[in-house]
Short mmCIF file of C-alpha atoms in Angstrom, two decimals:
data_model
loop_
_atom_site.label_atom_id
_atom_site.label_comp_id
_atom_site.label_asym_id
_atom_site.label_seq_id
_atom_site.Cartn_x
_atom_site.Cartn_y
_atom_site.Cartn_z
CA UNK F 1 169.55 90.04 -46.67
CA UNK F 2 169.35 94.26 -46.32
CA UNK F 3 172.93 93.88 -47.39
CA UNK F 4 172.23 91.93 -50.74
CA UNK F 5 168.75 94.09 -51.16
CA UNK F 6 170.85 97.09 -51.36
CA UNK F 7 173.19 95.67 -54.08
CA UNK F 8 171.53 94.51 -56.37
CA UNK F 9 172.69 95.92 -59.58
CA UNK F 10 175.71 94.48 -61.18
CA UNK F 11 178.30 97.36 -62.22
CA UNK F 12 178.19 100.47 -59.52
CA UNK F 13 176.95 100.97 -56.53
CA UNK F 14 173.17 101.99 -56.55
CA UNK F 15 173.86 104.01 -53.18
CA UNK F 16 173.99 107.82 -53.83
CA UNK F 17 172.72 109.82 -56.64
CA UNK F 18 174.95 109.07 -60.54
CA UNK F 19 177.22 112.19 -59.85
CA UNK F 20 178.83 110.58 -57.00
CA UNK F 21 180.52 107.59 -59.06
CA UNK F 22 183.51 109.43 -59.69
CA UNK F 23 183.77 109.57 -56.00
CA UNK F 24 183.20 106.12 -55.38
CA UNK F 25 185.41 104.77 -57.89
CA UNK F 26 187.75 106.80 -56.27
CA UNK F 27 187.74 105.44 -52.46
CA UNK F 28 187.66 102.02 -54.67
CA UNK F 29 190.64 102.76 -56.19
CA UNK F 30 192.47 104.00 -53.26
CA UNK F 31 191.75 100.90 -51.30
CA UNK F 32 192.99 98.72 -54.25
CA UNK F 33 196.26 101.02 -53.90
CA UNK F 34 196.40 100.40 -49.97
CA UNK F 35 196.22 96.52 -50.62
CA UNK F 36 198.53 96.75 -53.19
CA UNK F 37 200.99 98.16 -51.34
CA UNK F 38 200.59 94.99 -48.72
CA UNK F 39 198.60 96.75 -46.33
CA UNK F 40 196.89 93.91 -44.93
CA UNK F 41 192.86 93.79 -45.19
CA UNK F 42 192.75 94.23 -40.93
CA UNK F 43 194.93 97.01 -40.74
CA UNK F 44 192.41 99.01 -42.82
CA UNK F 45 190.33 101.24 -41.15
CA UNK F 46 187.61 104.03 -42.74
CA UNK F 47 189.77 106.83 -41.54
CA UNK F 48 193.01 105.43 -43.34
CA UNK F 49 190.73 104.84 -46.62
CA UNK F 50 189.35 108.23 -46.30
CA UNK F 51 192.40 109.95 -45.89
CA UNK F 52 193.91 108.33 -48.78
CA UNK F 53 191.13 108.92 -50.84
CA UNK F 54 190.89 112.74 -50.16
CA UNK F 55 187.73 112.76 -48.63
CA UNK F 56 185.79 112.71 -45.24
CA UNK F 57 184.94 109.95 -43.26
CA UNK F 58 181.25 111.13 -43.61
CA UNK F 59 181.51 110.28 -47.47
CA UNK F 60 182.55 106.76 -47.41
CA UNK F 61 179.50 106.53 -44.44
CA UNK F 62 177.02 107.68 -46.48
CA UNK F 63 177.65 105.21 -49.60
CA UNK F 64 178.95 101.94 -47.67
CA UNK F 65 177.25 100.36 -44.18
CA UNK F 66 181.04 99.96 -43.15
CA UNK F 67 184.11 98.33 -43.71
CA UNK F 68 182.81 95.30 -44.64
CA UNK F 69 180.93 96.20 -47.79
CA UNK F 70 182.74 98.65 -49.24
CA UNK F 71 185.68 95.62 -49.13
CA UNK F 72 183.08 93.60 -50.91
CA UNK F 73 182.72 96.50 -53.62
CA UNK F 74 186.25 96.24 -54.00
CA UNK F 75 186.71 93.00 -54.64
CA UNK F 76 183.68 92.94 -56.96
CA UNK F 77 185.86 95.81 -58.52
CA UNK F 78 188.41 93.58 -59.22
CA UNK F 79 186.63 90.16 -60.45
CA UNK F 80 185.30 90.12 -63.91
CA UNK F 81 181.77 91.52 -64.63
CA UNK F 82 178.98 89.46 -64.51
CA UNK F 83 178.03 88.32 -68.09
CA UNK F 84 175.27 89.05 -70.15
CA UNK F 85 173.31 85.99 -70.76
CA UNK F 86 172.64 84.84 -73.97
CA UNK F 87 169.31 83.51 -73.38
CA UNK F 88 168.76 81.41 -76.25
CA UNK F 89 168.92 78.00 -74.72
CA UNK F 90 169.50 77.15 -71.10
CA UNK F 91 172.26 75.02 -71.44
CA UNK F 92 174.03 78.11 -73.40
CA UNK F 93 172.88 80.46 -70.38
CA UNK F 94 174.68 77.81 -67.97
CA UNK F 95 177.77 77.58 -70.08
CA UNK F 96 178.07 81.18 -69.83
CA UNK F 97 177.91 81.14 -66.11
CA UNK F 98 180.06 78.10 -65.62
CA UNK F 99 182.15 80.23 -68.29
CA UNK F 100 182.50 82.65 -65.62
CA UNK F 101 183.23 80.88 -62.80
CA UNK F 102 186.39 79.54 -65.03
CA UNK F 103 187.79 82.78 -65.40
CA UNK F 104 187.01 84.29 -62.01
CA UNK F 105 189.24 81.21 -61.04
CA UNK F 106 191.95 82.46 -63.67
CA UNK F 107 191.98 85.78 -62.36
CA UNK F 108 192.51 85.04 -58.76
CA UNK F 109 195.59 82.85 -59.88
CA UNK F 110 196.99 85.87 -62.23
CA UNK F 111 195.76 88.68 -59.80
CA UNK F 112 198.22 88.40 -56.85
CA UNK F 113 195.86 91.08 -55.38
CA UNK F 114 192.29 89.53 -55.72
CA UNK F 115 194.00 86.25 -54.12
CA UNK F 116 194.96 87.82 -51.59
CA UNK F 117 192.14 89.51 -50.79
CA UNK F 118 190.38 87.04 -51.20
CA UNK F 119 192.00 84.80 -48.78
CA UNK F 120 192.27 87.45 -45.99
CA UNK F 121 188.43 88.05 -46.39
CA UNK F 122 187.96 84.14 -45.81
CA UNK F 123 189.43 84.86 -42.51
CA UNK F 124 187.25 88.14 -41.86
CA UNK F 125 183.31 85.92 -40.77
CA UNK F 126 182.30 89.37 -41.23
CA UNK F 127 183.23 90.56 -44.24
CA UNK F 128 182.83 86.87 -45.92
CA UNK F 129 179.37 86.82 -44.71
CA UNK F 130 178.43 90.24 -46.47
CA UNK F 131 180.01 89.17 -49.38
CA UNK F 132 178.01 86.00 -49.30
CA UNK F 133 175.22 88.03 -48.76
CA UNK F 134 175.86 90.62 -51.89
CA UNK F 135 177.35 88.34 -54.47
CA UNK F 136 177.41 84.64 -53.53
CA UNK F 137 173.67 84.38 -52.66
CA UNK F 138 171.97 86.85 -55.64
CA UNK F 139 174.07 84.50 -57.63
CA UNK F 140 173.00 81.24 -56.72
CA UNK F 141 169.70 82.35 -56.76
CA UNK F 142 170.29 83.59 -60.54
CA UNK F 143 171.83 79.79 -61.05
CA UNK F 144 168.54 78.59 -59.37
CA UNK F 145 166.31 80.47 -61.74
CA UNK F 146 167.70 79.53 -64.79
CA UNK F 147 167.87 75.63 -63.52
CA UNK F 148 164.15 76.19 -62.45
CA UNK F 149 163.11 77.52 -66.59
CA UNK F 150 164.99 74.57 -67.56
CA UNK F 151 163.08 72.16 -65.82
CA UNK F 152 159.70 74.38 -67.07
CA UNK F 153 160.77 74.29 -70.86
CA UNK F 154 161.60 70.47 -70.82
CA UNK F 155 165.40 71.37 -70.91
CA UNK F 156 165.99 69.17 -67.77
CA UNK F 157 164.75 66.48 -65.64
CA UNK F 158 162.09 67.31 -63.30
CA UNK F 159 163.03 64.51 -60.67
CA UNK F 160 166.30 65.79 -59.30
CA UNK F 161 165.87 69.00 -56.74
CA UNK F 162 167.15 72.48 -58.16
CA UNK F 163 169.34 72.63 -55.17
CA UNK F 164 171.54 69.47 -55.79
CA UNK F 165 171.22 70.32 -59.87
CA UNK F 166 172.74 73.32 -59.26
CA UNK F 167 176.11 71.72 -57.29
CA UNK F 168 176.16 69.16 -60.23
CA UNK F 169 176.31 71.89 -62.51
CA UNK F 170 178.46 74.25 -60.77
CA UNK F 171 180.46 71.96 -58.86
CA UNK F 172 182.99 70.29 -61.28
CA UNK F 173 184.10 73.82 -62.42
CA UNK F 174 183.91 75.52 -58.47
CA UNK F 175 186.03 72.59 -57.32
CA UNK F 176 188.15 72.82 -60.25
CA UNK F 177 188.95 77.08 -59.77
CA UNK F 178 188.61 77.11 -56.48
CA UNK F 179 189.92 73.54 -54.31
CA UNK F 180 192.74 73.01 -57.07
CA UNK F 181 194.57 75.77 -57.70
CA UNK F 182 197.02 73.84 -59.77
CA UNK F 183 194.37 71.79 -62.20
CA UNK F 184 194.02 73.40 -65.60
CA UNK F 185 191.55 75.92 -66.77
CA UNK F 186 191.71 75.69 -70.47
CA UNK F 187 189.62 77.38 -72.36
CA UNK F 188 186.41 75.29 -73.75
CA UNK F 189 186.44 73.70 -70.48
CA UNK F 190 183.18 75.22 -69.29
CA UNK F 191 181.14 74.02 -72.26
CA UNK F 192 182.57 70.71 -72.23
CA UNK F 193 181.63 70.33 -68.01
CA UNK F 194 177.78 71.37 -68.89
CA UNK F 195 177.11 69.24 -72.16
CA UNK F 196 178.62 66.38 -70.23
CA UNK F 197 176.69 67.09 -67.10
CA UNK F 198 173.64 67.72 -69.14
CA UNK F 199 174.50 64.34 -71.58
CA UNK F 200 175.81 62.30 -69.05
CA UNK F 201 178.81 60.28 -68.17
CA UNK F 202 177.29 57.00 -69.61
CA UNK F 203 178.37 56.35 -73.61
CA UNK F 204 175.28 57.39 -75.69
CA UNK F 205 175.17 53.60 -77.31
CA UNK F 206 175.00 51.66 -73.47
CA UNK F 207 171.85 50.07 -72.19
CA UNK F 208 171.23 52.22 -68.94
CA UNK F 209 169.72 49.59 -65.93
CA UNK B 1 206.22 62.03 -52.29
CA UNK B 2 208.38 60.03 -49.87
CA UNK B 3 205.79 61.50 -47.28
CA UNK B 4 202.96 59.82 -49.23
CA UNK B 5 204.80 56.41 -49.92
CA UNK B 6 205.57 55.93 -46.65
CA UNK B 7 201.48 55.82 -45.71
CA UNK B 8 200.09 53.53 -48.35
CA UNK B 9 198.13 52.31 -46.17
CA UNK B 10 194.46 52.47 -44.68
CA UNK B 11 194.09 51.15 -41.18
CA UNK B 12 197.37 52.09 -39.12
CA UNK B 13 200.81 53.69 -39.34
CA UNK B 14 203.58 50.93 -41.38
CA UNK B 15 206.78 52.31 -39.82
CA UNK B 16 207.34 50.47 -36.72
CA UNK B 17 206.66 46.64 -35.36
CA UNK B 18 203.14 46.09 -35.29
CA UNK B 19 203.55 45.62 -31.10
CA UNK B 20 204.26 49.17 -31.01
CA UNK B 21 200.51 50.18 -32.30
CA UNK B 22 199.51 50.93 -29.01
CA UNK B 23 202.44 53.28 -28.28
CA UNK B 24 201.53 54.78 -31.86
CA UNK B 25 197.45 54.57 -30.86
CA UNK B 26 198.84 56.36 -28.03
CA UNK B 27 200.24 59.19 -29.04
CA UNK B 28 197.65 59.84 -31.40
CA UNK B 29 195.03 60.18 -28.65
CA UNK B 30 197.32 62.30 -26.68
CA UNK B 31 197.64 64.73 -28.95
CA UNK B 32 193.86 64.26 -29.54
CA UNK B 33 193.25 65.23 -25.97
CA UNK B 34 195.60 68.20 -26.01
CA UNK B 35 193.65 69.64 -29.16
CA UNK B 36 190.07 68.53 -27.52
CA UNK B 37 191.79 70.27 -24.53
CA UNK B 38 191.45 73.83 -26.45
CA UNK B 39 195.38 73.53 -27.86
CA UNK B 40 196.00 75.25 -31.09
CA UNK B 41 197.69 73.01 -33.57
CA UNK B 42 200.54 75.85 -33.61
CA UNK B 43 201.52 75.44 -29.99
CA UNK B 44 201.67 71.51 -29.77
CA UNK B 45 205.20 70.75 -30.03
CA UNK B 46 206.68 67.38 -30.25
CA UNK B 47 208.17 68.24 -26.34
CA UNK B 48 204.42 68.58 -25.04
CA UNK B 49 203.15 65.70 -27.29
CA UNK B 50 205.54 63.16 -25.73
CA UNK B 51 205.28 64.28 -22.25
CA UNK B 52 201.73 63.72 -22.79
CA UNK B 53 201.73 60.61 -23.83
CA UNK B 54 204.55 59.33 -21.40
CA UNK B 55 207.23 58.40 -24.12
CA UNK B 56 210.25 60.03 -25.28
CA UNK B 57 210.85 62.48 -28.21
CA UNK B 58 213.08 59.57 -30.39
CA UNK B 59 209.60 57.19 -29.68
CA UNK B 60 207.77 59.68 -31.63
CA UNK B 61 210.34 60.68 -33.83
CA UNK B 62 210.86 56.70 -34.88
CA UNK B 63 207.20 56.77 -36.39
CA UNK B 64 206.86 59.98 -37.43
CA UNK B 65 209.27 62.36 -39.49
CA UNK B 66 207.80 65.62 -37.94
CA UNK B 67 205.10 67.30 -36.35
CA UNK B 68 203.68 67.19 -39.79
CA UNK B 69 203.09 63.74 -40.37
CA UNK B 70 202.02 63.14 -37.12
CA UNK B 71 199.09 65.83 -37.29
CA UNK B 72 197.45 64.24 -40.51
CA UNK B 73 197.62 60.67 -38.76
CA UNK B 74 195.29 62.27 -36.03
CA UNK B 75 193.06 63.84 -38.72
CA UNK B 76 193.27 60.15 -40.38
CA UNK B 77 191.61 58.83 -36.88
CA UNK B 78 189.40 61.33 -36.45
CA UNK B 79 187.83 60.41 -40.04
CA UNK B 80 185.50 57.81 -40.83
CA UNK B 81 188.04 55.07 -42.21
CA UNK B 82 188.18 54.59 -46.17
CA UNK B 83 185.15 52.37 -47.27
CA UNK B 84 185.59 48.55 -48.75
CA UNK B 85 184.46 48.67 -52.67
CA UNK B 86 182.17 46.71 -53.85
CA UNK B 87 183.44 46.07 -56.91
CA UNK B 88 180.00 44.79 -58.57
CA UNK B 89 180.23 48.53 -60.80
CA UNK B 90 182.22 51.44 -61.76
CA UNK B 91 179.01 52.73 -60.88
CA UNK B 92 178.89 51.29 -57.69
CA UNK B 93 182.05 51.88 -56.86
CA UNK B 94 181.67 56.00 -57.35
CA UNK B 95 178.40 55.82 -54.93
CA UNK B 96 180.69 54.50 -52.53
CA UNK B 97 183.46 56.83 -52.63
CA UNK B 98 180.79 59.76 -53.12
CA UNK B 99 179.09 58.81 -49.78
CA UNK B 100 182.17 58.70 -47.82
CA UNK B 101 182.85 61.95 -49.02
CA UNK B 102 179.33 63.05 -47.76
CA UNK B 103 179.87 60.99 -44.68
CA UNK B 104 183.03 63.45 -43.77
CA UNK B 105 181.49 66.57 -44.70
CA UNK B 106 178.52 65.45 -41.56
CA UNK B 107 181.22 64.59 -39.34
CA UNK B 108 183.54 67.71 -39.70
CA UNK B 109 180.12 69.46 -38.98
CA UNK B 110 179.18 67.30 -35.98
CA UNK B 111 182.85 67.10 -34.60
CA UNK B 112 184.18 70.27 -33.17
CA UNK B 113 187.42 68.48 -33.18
CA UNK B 114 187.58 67.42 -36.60
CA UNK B 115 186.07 70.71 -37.80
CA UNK B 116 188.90 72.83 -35.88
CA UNK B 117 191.81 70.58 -36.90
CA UNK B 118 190.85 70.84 -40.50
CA UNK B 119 190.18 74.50 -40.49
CA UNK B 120 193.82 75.10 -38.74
CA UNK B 121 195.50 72.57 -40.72
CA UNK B 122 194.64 75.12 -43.89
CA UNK B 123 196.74 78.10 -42.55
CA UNK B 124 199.64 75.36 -41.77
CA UNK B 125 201.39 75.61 -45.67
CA UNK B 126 203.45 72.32 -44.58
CA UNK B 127 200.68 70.47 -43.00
CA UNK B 128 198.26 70.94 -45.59
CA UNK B 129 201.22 69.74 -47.75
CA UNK B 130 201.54 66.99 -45.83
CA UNK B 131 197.61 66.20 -45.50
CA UNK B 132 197.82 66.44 -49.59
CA UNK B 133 200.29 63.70 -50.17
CA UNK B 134 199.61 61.17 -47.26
CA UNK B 135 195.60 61.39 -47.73
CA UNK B 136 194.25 63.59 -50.63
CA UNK B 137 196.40 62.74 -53.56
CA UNK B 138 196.39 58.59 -53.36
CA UNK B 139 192.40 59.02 -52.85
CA UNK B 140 192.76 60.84 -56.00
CA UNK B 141 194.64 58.21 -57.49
CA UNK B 142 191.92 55.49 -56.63
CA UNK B 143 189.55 57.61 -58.27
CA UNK B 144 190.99 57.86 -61.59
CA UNK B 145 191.27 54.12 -61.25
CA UNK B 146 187.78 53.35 -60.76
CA UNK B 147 187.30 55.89 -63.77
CA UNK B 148 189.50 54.43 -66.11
CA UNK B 149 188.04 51.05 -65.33
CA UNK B 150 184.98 52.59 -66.59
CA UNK B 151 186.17 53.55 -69.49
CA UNK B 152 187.82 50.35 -70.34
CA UNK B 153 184.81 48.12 -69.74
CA UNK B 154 182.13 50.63 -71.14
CA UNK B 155 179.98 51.66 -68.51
CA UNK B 156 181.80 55.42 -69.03
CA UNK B 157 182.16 57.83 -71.98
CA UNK B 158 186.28 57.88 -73.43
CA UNK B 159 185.62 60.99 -75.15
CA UNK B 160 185.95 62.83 -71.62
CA UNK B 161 189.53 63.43 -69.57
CA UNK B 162 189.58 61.22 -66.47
CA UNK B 163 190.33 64.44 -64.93
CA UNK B 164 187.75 66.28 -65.93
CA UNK B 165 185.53 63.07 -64.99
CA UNK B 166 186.56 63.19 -61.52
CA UNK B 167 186.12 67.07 -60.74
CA UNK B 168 182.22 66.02 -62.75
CA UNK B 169 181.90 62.76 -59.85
CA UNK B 170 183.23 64.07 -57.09
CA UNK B 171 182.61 67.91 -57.37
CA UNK B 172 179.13 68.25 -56.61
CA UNK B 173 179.32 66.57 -53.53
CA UNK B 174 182.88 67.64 -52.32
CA UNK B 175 180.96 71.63 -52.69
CA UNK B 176 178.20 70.98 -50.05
CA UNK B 177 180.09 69.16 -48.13
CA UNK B 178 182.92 71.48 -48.11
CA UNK B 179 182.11 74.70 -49.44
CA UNK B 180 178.55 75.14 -48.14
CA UNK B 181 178.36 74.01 -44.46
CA UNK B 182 174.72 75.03 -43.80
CA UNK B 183 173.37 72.87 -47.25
CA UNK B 184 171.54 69.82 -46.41
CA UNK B 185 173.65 66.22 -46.96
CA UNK B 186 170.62 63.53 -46.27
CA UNK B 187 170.58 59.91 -46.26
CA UNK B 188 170.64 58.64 -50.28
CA UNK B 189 172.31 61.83 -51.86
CA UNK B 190 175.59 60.32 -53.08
CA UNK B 191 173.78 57.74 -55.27
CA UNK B 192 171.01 60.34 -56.43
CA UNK B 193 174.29 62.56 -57.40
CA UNK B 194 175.86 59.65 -59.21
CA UNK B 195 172.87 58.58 -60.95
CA UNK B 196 172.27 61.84 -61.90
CA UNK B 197 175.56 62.64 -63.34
CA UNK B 198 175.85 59.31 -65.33
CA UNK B 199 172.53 59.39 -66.71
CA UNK B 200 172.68 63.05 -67.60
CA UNK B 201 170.18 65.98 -66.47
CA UNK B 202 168.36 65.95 -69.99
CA UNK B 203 165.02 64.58 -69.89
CA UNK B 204 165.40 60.89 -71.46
CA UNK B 205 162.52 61.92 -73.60
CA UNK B 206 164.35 64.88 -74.93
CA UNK B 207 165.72 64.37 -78.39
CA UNK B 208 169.27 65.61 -77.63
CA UNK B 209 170.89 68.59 -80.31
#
């Protein structure tokens, strides 16, 4: 949880003071080049990065625990932003999440780097575990909020758990980007997953038992 | 799709006479031993299988096209068999086919076995090809059947892809069972997650936009 506490902003690293970006950017950057170039996620080590960013080993220790989350920074680099939500209905903040979700799962079937990153960090406990920590969990418990105002502001049923509202509503669109890399991801398809989720599956006119 | 043709069915391998079952049953524990034994999937060869099991290489080659095939039978035996429907609902019919799914996700976590042979068979391209057509694709199939039953006789929306349907019925569930091994799968989830998905997460009280 110290990992996720320390990252808890959304587009640069809160870890040294503003003037450093430029620096950090930079050892971003030149780890995106390494990958590129196939060097495989393992065969990365801190002095390789700092050499090939031009700076001392010292540097990348002072901004990044270690290997592992300065990998998570890059890939977080390389995924889309997350999105300002619009905040004027829950169902529209949830479309704009699921909306996410669809194109993160674009990207990492158009960005031959982020899926293989991504992949090679699945097989890293380490590094998938801080990036759990830093982005996965902050973002569930985001999801978890928004389901929670929902059920406040009479926007959803109170009888179903957050926890199991939230697979419902993330689910179909997770499974979709994520297990079946060869469905469709069309675009509208995030809006129609939540209003039917939120509607149901059940035509509006039948008697429900 | 030969590969998937050739396994239409549930309870036991076709190829063969049905006296050769127990050579077939077997085999399939052999190599079950071998893996229980601590043998990677990528060092069981067809050699060692056999002279396991005390049969020649054409008696396993007679039932089994490669070591491909053979591997997703042993997964096959390892997981709980596919349920009977009920057939009384489309509704009915989902909880059933959503519980099995929850019913695999606590037995990959309770079998080491299962758990290991799944995880492996996910870095085996050919395997999980294999695993796709024989088991995960006509499952598929018998889900958009239920759906489209659904739709015919009323009980589901037609203004929503059977595709899309499926990744809403089944996604929720196949993402904690799957995706998120430490999440909770208790006793009575499927049909809350059915229920919850046909009647919508709206409040039934809420006037709908």
């Amino acid at each position: 949880m110290s990992l996720a506490d320390s990252h808890s902003r959304q587009d640069g690293p809160v870890r040294g003071r503003p003037r450093s970006e430029a620096v950090e950017r930079s050892i971003i950057e030149g780890v995106i080049g390494l990958l590129e170039d196939g060097v495989p996620l393992s065969e990365l080590s801190i002095e390789r990065i700092a050499r090939t960013a031009g700076v001392g080993k010292a540097t990348i220790y002072r901004r990044w625990n270690g290997k592992e989350e300065l990998f998570v920074d890059v890939v977080r680099a390389a995924e889309p932003p997350d999105p300002e939500l619009p905040g004027t209905s829950v169902r529209d903040d949830l479309v704009t999440l699921v909306e996410q979700l669809r194109r993160r799962g674009l990207m990492s079937r158009s960005s031959v780097l982020l899926h293989n990153v991504i992949a090679q960090m699945k097989h890293s406990p380490k590094i998938w575990e801080a990036y759990h920590a830093i982005v996965v969990e902050p973002r569930r418990r985001k999801q978890h909020e928004i389901l929670r105002r929902g059920q406040e502001n009479g926007e959803l049923r109170t009888d179903i758990d957050v926890d199991v509202m939230n697979d419902i509503v993330f689910g179909p669109m997770l499974v979709r980007a994520v297990m079946r890399p060869d469905a469709d991801l069309p675009e509208g398809l995030a809006e129609r997953m939540v209003d039917a989720v939120l509607e149901g599956l059940r035509p509006v006119s039948s008697p429900t038992p």
